[in-house]
CSV table of C-alpha atoms in Angstrom, one decimal:
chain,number,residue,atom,x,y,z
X,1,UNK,CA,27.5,-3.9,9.4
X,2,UNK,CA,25.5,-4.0,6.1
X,3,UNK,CA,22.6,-7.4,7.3
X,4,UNK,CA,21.5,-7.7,10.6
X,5,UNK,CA,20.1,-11.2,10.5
X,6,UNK,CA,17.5,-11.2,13.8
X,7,UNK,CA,15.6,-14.8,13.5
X,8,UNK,CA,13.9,-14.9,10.3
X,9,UNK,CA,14.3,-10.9,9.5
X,10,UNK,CA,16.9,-9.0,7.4
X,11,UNK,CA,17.1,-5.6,7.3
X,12,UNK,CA,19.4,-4.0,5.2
X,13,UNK,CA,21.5,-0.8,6.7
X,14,UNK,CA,23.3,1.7,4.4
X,15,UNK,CA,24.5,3.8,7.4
X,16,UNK,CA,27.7,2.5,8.2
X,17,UNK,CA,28.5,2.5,4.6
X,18,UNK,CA,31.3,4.7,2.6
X,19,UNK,CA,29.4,6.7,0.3
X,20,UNK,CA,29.9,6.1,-3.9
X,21,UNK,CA,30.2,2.4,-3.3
X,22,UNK,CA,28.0,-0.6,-4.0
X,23,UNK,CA,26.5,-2.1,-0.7
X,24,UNK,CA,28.5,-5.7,0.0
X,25,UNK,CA,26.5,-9.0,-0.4
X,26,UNK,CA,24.9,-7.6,-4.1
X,27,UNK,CA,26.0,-8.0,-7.7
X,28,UNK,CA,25.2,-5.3,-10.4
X,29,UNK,CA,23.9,-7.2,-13.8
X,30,UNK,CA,21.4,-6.3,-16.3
X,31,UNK,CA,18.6,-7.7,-18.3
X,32,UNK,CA,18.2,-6.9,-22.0
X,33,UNK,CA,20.5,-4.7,-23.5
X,34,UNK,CA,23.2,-2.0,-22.3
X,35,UNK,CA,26.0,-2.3,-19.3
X,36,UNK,CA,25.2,-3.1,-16.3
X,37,UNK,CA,23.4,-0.1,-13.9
X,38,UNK,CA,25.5,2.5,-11.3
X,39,UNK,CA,24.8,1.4,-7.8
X,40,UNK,CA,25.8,3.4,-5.0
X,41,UNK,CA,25.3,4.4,-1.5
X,42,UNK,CA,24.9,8.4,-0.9
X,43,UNK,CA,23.5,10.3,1.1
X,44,UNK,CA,19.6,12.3,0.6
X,45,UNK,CA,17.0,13.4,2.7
X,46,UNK,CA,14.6,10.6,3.7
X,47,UNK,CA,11.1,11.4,5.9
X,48,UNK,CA,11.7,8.9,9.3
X,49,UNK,CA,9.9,5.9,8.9
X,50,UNK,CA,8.6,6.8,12.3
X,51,UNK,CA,5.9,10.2,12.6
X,52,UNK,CA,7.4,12.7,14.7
X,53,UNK,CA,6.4,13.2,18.2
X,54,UNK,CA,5.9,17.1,17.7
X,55,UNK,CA,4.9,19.0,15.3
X,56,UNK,CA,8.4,20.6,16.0
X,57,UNK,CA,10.5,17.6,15.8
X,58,UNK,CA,12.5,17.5,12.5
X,59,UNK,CA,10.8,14.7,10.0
X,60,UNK,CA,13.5,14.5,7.5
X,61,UNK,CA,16.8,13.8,7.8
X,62,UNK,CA,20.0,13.8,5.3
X,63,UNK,CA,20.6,9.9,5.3
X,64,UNK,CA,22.3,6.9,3.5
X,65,UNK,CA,20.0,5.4,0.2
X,66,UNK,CA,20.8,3.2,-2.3
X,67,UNK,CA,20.8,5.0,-5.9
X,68,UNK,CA,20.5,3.7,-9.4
X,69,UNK,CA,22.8,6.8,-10.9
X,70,UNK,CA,23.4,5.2,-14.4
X,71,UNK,CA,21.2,6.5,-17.5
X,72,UNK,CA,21.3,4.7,-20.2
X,73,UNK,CA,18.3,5.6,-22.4
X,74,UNK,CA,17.9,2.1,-24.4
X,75,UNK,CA,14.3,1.0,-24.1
X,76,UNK,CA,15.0,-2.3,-22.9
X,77,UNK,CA,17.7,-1.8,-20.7
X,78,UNK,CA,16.8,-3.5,-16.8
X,79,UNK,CA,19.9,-2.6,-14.2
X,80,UNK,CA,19.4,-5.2,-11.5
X,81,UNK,CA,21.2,-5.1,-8.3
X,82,UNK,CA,21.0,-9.0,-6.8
X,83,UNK,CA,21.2,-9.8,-3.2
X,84,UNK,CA,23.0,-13.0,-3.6
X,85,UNK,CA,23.5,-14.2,-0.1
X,86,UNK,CA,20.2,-15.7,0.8
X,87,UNK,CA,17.4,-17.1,-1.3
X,88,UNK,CA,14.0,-16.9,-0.4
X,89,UNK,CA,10.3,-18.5,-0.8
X,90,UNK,CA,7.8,-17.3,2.1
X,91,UNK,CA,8.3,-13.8,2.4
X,92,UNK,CA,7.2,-10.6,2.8
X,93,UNK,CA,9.9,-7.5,1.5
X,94,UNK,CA,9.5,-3.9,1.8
X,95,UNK,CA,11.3,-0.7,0.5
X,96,UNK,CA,10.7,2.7,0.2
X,97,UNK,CA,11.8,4.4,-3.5
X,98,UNK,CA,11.8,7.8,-4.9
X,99,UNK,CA,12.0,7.9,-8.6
X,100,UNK,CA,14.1,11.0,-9.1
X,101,UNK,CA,14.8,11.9,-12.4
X,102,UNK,CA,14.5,10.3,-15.8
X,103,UNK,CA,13.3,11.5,-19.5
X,104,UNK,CA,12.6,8.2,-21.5
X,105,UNK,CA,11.3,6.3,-18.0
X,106,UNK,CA,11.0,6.8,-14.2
X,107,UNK,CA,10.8,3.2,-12.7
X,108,UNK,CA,11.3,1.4,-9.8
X,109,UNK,CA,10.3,-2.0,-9.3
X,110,UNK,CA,11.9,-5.4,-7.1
X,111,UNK,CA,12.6,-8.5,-8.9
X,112,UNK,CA,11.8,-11.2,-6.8
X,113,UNK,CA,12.3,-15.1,-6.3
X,114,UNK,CA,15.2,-14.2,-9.1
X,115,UNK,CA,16.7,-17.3,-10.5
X,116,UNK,CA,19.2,-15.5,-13.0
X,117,UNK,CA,19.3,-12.1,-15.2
X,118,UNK,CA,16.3,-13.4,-17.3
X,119,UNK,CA,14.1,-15.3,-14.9
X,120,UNK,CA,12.1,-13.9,-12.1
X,121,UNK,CA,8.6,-12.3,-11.1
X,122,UNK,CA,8.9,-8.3,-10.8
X,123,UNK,CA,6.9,-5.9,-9.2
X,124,UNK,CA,7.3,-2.0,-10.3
X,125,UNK,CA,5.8,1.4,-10.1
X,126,UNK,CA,6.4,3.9,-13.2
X,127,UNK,CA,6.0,7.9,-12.4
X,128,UNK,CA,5.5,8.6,-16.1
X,129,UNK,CA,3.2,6.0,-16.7
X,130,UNK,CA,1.7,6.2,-13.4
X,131,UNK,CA,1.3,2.5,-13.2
X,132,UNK,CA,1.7,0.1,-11.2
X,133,UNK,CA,2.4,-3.4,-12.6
X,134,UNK,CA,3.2,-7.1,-12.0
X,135,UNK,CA,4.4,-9.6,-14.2
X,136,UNK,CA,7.1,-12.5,-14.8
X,137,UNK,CA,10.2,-12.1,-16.6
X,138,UNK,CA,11.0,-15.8,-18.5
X,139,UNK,CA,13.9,-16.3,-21.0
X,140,UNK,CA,14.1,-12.0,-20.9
X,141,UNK,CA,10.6,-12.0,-22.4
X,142,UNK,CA,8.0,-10.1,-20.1
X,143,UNK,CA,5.0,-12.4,-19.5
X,144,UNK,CA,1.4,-11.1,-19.2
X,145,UNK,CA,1.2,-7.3,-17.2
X,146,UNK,CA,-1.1,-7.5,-14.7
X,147,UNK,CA,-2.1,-4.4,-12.3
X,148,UNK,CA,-3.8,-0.7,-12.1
X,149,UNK,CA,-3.1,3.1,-13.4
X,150,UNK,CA,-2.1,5.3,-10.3
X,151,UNK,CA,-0.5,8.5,-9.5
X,152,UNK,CA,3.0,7.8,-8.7
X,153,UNK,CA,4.4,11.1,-8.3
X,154,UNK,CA,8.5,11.7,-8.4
X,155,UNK,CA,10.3,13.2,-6.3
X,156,UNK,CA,8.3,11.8,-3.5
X,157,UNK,CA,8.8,8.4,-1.3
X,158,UNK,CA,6.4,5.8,-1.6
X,159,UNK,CA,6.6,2.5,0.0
X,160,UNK,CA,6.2,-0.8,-1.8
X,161,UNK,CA,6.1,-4.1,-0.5
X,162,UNK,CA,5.6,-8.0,-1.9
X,163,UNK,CA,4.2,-10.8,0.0
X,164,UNK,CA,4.7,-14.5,-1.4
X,165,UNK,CA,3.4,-17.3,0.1
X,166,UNK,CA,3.5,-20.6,-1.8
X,167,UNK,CA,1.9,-19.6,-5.3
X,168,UNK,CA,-0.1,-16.2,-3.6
X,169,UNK,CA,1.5,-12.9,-4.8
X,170,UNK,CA,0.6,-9.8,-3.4
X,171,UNK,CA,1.7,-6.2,-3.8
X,172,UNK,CA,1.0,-2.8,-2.2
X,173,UNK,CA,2.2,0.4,-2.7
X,174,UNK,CA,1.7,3.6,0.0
X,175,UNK,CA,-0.4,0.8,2.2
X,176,UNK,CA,-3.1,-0.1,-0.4
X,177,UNK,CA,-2.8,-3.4,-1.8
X,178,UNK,CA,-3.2,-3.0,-5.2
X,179,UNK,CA,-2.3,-6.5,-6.4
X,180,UNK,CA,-3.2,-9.6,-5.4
X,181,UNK,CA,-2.8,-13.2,-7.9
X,182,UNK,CA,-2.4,-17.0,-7.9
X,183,UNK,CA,0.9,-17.8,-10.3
X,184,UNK,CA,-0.9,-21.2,-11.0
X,185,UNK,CA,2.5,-22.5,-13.0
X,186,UNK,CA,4.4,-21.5,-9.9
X,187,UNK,CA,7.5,-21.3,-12.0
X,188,UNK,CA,9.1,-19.7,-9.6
X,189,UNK,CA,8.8,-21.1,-6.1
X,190,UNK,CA,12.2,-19.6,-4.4
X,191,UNK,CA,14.5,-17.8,-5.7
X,192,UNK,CA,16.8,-14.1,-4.6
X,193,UNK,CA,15.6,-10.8,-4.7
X,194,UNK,CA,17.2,-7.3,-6.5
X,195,UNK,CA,16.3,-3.9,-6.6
X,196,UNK,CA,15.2,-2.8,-10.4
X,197,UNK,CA,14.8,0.0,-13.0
X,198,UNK,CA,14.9,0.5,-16.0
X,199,UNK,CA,16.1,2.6,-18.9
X,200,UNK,CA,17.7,6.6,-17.9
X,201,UNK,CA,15.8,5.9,-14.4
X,202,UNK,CA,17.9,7.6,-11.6
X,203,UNK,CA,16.0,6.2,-8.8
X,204,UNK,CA,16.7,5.5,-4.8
X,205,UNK,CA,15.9,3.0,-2.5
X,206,UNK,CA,15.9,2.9,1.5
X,207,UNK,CA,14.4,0.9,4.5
X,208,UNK,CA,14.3,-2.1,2.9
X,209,UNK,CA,13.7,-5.0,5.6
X,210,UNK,CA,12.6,-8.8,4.4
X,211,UNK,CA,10.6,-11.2,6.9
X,212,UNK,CA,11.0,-14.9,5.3
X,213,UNK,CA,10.4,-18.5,6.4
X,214,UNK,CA,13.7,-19.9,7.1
X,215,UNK,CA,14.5,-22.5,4.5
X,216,UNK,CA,17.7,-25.3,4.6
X,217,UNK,CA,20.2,-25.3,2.1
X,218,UNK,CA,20.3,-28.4,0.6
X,219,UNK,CA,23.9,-28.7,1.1
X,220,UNK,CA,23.2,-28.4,4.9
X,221,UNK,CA,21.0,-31.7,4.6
X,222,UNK,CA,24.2,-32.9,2.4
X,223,UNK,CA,26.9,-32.7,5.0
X,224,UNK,CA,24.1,-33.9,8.3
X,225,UNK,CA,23.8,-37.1,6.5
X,226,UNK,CA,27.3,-37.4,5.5
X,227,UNK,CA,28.6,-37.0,9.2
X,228,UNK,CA,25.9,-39.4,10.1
X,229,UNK,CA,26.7,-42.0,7.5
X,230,UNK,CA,30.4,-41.7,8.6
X,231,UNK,CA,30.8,-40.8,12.2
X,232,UNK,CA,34.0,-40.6,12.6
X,233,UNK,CA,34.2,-37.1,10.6
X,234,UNK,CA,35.7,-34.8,12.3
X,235,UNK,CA,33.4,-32.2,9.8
X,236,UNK,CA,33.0,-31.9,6.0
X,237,UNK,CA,32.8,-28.6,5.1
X,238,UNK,CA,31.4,-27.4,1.9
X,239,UNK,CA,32.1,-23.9,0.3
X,240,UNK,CA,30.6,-22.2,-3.3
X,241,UNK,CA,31.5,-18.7,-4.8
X,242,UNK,CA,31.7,-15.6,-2.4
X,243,UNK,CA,29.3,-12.6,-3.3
X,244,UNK,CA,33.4,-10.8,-4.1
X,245,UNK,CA,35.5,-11.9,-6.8
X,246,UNK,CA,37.7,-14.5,-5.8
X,247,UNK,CA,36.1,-15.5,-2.4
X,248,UNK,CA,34.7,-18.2,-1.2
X,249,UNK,CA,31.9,-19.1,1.5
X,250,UNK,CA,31.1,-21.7,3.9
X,251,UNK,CA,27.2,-23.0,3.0
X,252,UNK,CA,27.8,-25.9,5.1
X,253,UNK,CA,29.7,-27.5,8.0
X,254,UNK,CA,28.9,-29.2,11.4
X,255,UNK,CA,29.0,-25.9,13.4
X,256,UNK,CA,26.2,-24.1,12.5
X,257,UNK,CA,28.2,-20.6,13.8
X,258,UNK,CA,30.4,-21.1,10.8
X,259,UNK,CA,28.0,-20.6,8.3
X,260,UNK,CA,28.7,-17.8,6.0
X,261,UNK,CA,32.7,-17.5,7.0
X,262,UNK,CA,35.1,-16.7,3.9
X,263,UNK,CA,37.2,-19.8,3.2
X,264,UNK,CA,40.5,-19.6,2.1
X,265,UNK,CA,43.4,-20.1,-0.7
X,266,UNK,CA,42.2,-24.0,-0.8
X,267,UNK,CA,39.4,-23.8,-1.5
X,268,UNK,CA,39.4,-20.9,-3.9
X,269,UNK,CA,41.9,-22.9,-5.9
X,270,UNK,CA,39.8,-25.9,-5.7
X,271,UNK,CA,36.9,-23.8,-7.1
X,272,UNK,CA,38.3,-22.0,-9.8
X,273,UNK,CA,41.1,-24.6,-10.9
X,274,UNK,CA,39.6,-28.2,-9.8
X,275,UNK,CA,42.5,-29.2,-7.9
X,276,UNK,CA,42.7,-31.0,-5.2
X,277,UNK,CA,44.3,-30.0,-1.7
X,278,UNK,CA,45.9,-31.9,1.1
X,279,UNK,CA,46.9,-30.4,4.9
X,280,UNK,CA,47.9,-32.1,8.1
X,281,UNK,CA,48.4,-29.8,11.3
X,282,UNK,CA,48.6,-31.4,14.9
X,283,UNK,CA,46.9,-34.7,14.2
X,284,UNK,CA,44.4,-33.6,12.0
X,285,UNK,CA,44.5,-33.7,7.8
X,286,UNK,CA,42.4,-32.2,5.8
X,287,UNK,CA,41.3,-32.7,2.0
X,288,UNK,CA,39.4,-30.2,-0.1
X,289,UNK,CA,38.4,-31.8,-3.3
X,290,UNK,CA,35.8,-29.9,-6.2
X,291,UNK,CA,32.0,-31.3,-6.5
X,292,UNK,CA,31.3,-30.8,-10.3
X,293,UNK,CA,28.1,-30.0,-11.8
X,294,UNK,CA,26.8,-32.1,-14.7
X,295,UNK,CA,29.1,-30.9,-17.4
X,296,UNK,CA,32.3,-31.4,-15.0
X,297,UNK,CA,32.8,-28.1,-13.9
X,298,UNK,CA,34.0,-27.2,-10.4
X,299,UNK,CA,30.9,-25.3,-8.4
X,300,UNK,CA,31.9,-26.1,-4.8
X,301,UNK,CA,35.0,-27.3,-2.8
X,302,UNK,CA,34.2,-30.4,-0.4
X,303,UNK,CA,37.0,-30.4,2.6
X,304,UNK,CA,36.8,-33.4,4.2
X,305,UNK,CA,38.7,-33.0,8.2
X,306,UNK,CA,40.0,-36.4,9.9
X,307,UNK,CA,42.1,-37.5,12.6
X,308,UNK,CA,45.6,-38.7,11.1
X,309,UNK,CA,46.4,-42.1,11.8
X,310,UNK,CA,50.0,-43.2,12.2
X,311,UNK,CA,52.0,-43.5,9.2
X,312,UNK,CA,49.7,-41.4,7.4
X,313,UNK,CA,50.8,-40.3,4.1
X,314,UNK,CA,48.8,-37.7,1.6
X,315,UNK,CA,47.7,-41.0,-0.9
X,316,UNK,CA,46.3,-42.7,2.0
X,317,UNK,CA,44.8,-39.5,2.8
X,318,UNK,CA,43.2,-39.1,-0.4
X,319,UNK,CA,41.9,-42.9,-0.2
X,320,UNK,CA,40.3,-42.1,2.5
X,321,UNK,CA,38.2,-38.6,1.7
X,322,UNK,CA,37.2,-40.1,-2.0
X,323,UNK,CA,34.6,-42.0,-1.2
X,324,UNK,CA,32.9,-39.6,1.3
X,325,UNK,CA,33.4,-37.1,-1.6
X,326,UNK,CA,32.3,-39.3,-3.7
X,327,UNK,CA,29.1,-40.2,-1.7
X,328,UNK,CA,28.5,-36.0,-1.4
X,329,UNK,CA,29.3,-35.7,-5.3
X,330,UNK,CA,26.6,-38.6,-5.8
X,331,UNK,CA,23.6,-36.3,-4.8
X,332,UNK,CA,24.7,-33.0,-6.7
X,333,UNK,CA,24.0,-32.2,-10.2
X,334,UNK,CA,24.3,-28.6,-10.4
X,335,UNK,CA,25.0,-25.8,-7.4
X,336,UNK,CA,21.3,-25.4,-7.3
X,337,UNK,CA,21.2,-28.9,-5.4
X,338,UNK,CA,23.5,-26.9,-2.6
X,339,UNK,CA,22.6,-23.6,-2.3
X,340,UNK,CA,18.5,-23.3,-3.7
């Protein structure tokens, strides 16, 4: 299991992981120029979190990291590796990195409250420059730099870690908070997080753990006052893109156990073709029908479950889920208004 989800924690586990392949959940991108970045699980040695209880006790071990392997030398070249399951305001994230080889940069940094590939606040540490440095990536243009000089030796794991709260960012590296600001536009107020470098950086990444104020998608809101509005429902159930290519997931439903379960052909097809799907099993019909964003495009699938009454027929069907569709479609505008 890649996320453990314990309350409002996540921490992220490469262990049970097959080495040479990108950890599930993320999406490889890049910002500026050049292909995307190499991410993949192997193995290295990585100091225990934890001191030893002897001086004899072993304080390394050989264990799974996440590695930027790719090195493309173009200066402006960002690899990005998004964690696209979750989006987050409050939180405080930590990681440990080891900037490991690299002969135009050595970077490692987190991109944080991400909204795309060109919008999002980063926080990074530079073993060549020995620097560390905040500041907010907007349109792909890098907005004022903000932070100190400091030895940031390779070959060595440090530990950084962001804290957000409202518009308060802080950052620390090795324990020492060496950044601390007030983003007064607060451009960014929630948003994902990735893992970043930049340039030939080969650089790892382990221990990463996130504690975050739980937030509510919107689309959960959505679907309470839907059921409410018509209480009869049996559930309305509303799915966006899966993390994988051609997936689906379940951001929304009555049970709150389902969240996060894959859907299936339906409502793939509904997402990536608009059409419209009708089932009936055992007294029970469902209908999946798109929600379309402001220029008409399909960004989630709406499956609307009833009882069957008698006679029923797949255009009385139909009648019947439009309007709650309808009523659901009325209050989105974009897949922000679901998922953000």
């Amino acid at each position: 299991m890649f996320v453990s989800l314990h309350a409002a924690e996540r921490k992220f586990e490469l262990g049970s992981l097959p080495e040479n392949q990108t950890p599930p959940g993320f999406r490889s991108t890049v910002t500026g120029l050049g292909k995307p970045g190499e991410w993949k699980v192997i193995l290295d040695d990585l100091p225990s979190a934890v001191s030893p209880l002897t001086s004899q006790a072993r304080g390394v071990n050989k264990r799974a990291v996440l590695a930027q392997l790719s090195q493309d030398p173009t200066d402006e070249h960002f690899p990005l590796l998004v964690f696209d399951e979750e989006t987050y305001a409050d939180f405080t994230l930590s990681t440990r990195f080891k900037t490991v080889r690299g002969a135009v940069e050595q970077m490692a940094g987190i991109a944080f409250r991400v909204q795309n590939e060109t919008n999002y606040y980063l926080v990074r540490a530079s073993s060549l420059g020995n620097t560390f440095r905040f500041y907010e990536v907007i349109n792909g243009v890098r907005g004022a730099i903000v932070g100190p000089e400091v030895p940031i030796p390779s070959g060595v794991w440090h530990e950084l870690k962001v804290e957000c709260k409202g518009n308060q960012i802080r950052c620390s590296l090795d324990g020492k908070e060496l950044i601390s600001l007030t983003d007064k536009m607060n451009r960014f107020p929630a948003g994902k997080f990735a893992f970043w470098t930049k340039s030939d950086s080969v650089t790892y990444f382990a221990d990463t753990q996130i504690h975050y104020t739980l937030r509510e998608a919107p689309a959960r809101a959505i679907v309470r006052d839907t059921l409410k509005k018509y209480p009869k429902l049996l559930d309305l159930k509303i799915f966006v893109a899966g993390s994988e290519p051609n997936t689906s997931k379940l951001v929304a439903c009555r049970e709150a156990a389902d969240l996060g379960k894959p859907g299936g052909e339906a409502e793939y097809a509904v997402l990536s073709q608009a059409e419209i799907y009708y089932g009936k099993d055992k007294g029970i019909i469902s209908v999946v029908m798109p929600l379309r964003d402001r220029n008409g495009e399909s960004v989630a699938a709406a499956r609307v479950v009833m009882k069957s009454l008698p006679g029923q027929t797949e255009q009385n069907a139909l009648a019947r889920a439009r309007p709650i569709v309808q009523a659901v479609q009325n209050r989105v505008q974009s897949l922000q208004d679901l998922v953000d």
